[in-house]
Short mmCIF file of C-alpha atoms in Angstrom, two decimals:
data_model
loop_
_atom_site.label_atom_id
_atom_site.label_comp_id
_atom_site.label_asym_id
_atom_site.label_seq_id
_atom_site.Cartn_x
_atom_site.Cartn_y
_atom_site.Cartn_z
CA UNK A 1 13.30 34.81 -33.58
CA UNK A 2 16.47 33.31 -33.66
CA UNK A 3 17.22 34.12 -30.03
CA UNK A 4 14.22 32.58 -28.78
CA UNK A 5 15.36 29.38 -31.19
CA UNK A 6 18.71 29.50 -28.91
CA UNK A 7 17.18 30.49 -25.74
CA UNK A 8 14.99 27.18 -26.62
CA UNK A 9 18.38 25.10 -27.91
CA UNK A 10 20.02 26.05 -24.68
CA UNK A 11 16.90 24.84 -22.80
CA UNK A 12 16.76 21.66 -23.72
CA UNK A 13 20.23 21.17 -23.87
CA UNK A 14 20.50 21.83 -20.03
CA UNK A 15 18.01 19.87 -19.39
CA UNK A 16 18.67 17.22 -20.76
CA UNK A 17 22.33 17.59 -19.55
CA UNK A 18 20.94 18.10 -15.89
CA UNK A 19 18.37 15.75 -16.05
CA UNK A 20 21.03 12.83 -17.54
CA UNK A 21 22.94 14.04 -14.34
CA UNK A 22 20.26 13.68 -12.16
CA UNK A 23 19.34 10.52 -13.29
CA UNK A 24 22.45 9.06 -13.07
CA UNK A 25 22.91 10.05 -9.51
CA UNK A 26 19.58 8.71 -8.34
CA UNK A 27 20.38 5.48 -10.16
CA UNK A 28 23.63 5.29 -8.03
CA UNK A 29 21.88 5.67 -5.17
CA UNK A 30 19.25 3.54 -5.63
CA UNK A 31 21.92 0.72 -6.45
CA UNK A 32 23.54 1.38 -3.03
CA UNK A 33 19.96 1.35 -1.12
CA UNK A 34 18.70 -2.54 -0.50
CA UNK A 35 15.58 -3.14 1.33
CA UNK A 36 14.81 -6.55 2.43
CA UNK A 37 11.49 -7.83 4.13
CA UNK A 38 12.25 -8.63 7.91
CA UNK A 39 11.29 -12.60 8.13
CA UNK A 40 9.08 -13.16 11.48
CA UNK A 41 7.80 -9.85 12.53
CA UNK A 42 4.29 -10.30 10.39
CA UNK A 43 1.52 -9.71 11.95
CA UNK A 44 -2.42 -10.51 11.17
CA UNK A 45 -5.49 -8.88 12.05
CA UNK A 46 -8.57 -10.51 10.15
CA UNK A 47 -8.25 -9.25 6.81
CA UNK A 48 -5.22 -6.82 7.49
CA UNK A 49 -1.57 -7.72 7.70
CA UNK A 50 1.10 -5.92 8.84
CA UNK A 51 5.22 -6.55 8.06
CA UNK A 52 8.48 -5.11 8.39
CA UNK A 53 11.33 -3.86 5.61
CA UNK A 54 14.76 -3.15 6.64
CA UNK A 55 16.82 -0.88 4.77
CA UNK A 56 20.31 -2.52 4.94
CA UNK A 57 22.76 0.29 4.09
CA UNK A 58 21.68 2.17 7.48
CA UNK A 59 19.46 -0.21 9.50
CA UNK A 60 16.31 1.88 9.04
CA UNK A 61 12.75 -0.09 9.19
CA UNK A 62 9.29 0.41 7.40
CA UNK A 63 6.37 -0.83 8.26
CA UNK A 64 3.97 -1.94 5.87
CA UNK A 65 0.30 -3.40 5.29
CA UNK A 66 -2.71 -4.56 2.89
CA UNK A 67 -6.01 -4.46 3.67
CA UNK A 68 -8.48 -6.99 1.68
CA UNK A 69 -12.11 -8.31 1.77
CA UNK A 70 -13.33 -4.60 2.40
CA UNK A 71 -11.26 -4.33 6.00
CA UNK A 72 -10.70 -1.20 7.13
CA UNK A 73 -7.40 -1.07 8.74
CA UNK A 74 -4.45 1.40 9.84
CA UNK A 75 -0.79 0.57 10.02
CA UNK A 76 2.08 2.09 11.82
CA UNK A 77 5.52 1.91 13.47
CA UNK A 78 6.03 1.74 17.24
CA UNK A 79 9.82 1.40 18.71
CA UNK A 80 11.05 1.39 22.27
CA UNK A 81 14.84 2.34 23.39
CA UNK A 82 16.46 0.46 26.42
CA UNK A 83 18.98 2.44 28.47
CA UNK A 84 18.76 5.37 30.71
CA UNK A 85 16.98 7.45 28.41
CA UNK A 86 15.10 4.45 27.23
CA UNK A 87 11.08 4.73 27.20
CA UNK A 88 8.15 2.01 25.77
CA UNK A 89 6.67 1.35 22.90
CA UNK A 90 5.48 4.68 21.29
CA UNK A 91 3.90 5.16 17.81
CA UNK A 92 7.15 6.51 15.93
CA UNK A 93 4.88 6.61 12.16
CA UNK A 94 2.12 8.45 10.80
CA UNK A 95 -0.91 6.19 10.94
CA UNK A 96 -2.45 4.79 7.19
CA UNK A 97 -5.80 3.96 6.63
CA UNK A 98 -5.78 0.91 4.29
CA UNK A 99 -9.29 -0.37 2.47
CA UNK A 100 -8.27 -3.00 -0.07
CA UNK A 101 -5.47 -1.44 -0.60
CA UNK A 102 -1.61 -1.30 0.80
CA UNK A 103 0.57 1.61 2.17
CA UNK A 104 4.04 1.77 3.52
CA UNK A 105 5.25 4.29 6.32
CA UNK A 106 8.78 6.09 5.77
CA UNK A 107 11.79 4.41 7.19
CA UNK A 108 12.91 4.83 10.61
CA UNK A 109 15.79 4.97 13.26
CA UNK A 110 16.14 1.88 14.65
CA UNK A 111 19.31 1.70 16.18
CA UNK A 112 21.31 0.48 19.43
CA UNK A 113 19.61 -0.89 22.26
CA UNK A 114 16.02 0.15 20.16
CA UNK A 115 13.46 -2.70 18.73
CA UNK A 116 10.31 -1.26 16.17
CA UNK A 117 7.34 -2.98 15.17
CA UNK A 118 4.60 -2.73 13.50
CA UNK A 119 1.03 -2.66 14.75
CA UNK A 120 -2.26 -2.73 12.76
CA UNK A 121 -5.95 -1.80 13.99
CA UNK A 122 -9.05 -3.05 12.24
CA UNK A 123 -12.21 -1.58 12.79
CA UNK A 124 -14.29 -4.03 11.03
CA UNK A 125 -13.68 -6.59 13.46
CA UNK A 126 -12.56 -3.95 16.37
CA UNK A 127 -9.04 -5.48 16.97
CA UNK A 128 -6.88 -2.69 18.05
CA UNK A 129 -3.25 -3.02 18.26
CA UNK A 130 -2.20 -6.08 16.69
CA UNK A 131 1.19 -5.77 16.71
CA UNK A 132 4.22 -8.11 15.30
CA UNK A 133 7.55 -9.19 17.35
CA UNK A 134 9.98 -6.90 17.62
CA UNK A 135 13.22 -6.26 14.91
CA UNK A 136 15.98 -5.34 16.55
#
């Protein structure tokens, strides 16, 4: 009995002693990360928007959307690359079906010499790739 009382005691004390830990470190990190909405790259299709977040320790972009007054849209990221091994826009996201809802994709290269955007469809008024200006 008074092992498993010790084997418990020892339990909680590493876990709270790891968990502490880990919840410092994601703290820290956290604190380092700042994301900040990219001004002029919205993007409108009926009831659907679409917009951009930058994450500013390592350039990354998100796209993001909301869906209201029972729209059924889908949001994604698209980027192009200039250069020699450049190529168009191509979808670089998983798509997300919004319906009066939002949804963000993850964050994405977007480095030299490459632009992203994001692009929404709506199939309740049919508008397919509405997509916003281009953060570079």
């Amino acid at each position: 009995m008074n092992r498993v009382r010790s084997l418990a005691t020892a339990a909680i004390i590493t876990g709270t002693l790891l968990g502490g830990g880990i919840s410092a470190a994601t703290s820290a990190a956290a604190a380092a990360q700042s994301i900040d909405y990219i001004a002029g790259k919205d993007t409108y299709a009926g009831s659907c928007k679409g917009w951009l977040n930058r994450d500013s320790s390592n350039g990354y972009v998100q796209a993001l959307g909301q869906s209201w007054n029972n729209n059924q849209c889908v949001v994604y990221l698209e980027r192009m690359r200039l250069g020699s091994d450049g190529y168009g826009w191509t979808p670089v996201s998983s798509s997300y079906f919004l319906l009066n809802s939002t949804a963000a994709t993850g964050f994405h290269w977007n480095g030299t010499d490459a632009a992203s955007h994001v692009c929404i469809d709506n199939a309740t008024t049919g508008q397919k790739h509405i997509c916003g200006d281009a953060a570079w």
